Coordinates of C-alpha atoms in Angstrom, one line a residue:
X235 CA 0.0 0.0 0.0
X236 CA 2.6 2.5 1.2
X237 CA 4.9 1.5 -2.0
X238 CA 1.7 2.1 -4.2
X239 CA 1.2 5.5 -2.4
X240 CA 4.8 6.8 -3.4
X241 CA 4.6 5.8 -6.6
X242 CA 1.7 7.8 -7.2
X243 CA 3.4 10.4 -4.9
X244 CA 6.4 10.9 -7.8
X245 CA 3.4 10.5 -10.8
X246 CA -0.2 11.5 -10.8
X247 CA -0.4 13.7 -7.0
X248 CA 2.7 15.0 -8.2
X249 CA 1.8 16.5 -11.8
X250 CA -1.0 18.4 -10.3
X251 CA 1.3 20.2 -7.5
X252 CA 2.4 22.8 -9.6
X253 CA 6.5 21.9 -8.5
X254 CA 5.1 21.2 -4.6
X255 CA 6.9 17.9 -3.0
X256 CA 4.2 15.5 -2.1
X257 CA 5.0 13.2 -0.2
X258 CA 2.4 10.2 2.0
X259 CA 2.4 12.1 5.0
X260 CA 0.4 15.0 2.2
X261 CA -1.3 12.1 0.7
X262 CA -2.6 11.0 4.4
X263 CA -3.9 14.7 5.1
X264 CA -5.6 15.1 1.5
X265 CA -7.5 11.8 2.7
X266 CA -8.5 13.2 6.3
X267 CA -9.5 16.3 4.4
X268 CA -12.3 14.2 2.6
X269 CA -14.1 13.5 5.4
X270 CA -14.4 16.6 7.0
X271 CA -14.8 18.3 3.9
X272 CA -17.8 15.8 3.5
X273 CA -19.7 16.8 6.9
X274 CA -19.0 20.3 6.8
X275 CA -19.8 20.9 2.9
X276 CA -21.6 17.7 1.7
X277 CA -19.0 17.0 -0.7
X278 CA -14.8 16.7 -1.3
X279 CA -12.5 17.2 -4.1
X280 CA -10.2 15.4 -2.6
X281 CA -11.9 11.8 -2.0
X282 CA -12.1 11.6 -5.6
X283 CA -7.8 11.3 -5.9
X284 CA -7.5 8.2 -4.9
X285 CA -8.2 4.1 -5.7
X286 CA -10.2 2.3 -3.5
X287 CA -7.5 0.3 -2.7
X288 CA -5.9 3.3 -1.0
X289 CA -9.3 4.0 0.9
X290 CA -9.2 0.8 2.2
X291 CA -5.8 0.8 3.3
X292 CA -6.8 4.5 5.1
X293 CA -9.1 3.0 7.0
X294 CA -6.7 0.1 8.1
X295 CA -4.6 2.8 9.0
X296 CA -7.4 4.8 11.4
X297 CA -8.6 1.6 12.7
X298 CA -4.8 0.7 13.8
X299 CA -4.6 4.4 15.2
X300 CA -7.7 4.5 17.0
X301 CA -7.3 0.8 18.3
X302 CA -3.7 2.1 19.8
X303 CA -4.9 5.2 21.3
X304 CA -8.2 4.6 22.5
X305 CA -9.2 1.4 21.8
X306 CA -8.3 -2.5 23.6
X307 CA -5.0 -2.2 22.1
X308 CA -4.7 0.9 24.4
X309 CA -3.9 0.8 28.3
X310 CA -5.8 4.0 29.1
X311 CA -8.5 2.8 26.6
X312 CA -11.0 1.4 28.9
X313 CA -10.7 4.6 31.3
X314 CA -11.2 6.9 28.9
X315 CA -14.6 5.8 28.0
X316 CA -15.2 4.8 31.4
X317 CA -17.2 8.4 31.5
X318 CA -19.5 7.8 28.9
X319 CA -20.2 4.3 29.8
X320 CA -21.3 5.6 33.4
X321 CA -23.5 8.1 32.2
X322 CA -25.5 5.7 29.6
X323 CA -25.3 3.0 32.6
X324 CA -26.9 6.0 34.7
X325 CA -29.8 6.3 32.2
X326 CA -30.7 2.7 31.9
X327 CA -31.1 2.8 35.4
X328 CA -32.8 5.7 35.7
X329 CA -30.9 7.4 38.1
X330 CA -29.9 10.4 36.7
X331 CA -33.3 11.4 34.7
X332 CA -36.0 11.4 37.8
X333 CA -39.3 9.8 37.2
X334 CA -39.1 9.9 33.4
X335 CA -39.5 6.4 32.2
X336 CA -36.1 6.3 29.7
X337 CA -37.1 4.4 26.5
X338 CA -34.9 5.5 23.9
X339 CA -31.2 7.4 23.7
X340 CA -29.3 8.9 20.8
X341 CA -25.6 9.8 20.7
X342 CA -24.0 11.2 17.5
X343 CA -20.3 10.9 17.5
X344 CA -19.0 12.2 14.2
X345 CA -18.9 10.9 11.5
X346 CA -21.2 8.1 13.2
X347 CA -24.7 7.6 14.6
X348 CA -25.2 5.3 17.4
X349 CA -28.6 5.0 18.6
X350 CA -29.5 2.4 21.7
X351 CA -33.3 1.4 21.9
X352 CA -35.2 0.0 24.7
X353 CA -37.5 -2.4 23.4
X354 CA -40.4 -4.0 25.7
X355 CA -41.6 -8.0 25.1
X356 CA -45.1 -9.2 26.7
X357 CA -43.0 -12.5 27.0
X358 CA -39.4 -13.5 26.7
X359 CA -39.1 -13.5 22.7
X360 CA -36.7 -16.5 21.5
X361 CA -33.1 -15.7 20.0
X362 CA -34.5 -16.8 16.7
X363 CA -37.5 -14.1 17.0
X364 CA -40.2 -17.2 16.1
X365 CA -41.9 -17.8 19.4
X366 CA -42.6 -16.1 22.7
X367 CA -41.6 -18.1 25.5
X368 CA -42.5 -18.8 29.3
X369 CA -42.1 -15.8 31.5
X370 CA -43.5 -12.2 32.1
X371 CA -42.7 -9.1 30.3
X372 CA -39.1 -8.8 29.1
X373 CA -37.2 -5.6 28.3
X374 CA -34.3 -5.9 25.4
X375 CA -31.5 -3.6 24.3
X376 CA -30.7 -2.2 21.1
X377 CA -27.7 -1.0 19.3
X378 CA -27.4 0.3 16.0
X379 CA -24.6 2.2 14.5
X380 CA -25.2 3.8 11.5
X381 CA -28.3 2.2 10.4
X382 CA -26.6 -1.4 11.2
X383 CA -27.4 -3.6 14.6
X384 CA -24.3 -4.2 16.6
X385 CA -24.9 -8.1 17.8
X386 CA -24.3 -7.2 21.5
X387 CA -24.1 -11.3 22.5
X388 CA -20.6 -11.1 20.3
X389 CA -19.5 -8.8 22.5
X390 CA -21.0 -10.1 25.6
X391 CA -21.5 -14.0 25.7
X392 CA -24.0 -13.5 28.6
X393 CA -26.0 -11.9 25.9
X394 CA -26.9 -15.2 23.9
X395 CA -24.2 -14.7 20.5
X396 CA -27.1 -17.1 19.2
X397 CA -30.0 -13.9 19.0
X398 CA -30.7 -12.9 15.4
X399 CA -31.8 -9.5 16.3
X400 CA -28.2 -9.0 18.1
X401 CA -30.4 -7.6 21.2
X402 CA -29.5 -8.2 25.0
X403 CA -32.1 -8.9 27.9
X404 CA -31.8 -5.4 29.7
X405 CA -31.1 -6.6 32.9
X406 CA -28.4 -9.2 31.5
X407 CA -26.4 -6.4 29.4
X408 CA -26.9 -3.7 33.1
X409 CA -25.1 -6.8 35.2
X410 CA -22.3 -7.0 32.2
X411 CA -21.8 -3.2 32.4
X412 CA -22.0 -3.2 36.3
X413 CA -18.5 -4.9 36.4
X414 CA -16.7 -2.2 33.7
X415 CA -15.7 0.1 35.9
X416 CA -13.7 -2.3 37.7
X417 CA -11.8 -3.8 34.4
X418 CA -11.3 0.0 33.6
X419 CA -8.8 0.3 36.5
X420 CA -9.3 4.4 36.3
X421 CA -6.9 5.4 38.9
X422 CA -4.5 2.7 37.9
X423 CA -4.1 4.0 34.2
X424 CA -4.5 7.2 34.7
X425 CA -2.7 8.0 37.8
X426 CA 0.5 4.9 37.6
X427 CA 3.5 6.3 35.7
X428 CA 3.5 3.0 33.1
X429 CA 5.7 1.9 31.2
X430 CA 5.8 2.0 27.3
X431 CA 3.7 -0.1 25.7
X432 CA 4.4 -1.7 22.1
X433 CA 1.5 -1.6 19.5
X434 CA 0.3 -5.3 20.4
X435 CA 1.2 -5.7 24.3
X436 CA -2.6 -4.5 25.5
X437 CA -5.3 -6.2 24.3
X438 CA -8.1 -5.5 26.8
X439 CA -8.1 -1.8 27.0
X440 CA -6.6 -1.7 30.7
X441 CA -2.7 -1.3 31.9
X442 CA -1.2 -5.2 33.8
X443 CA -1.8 -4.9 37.2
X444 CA 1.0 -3.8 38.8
X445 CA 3.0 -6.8 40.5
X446 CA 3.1 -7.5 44.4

């Protein structure tokens, strides 16, 4: 991908610099450009320079970054969105919203739409949505990102991997969250002067516990 990029540095980007030097770190701006340039004006000149190969290895690339800064590959990662996961934990419980009866919360990170539903059952609905079965009424949790269900049991086995809706049981998925803050170890990675971490040594968001 990179050798790709530098060849078209040297030949097509190149041509149309009027004698500028581009180079990939100019090629990696001109692709962050398109999506902003997107939001704020509906449309970019600049997401039309390259392949879809080199799209696809962008979005490697910001999916690498973002796993490594803020993300499980990331020791501070858990903490840092330990905030926001209190808040919506907050909300499902109703504790932060007084008598009103929370059914339905929006977020809109850029660039992105997530959108959690609270859906209400007469009767425990089967993971393959064909049959109600034994049992009062049932409250279920909904993510969807984009337009696009987030299967919540992949994430969480206690939520049933098996559902074909991807919901959770609402009471299942609040127990899951209960124990987060814990694995986020705030004061821990926040707080502990750690060490340096290679790309690769974290994978659950969360510094090593120190050792005894």
């Amino acid at each position: 991908m990179e050798g790709n990029l530098s060849q078209r540095c040297n030949g097509a980007l190149q041509a149309t610099c009027g004698g500028y030097e581009w180079t990939v770190d100019d090629t990696y701006a001109a692709q962050m450009m398109c999506p902003y340039e997107t939001v704020a004006y509906g449309y970019s000149v600049f997401c039309d320079l390259f392949t879809y190969e080199e799209w696809e290895g962008f979005g490697y690339a910001i999916d690498i970054e973002f796993a490594g800064s803020s993300g499980f590959q990331s020791p501070t990662g858990r903490a840092v969105g330990i905030g926001y996961q209190q808040e919506i934990l907050a909300r499902l419980k109703n504790e932060t919203l007084g008598p009103t009866q929370f059914y339905r919360l929006a977020r809109h990170p850029f660039g992105a739409r997530l959108d959690m539903e609270i859906i209400r059952t007469p009767m425990p609905l089967s993971s393959d949505r064909s049959e109600y079965l034994e049992g009062g009424e049932t409250k279920y949790i909904h993510f969807i990102l984009n337009q696009r269900t987030l299967p919540l049991g992949v994430s969480f086995p206690e939520c049933d991997a098996s559902r074909l809706d991807g919901w959770c049981e609402l009471d299942t998925f609040i127990h899951v969250q209960n124990r987060m803050s814990q694995l986020a170890q705030y004061d821990h990675a926040c707080y502990s002067n750690l060490s340096d971490f290679k790309y690769g040594d974290i994978s659950d968001g969360a510094p090593p516990l120190p050792s005894s």
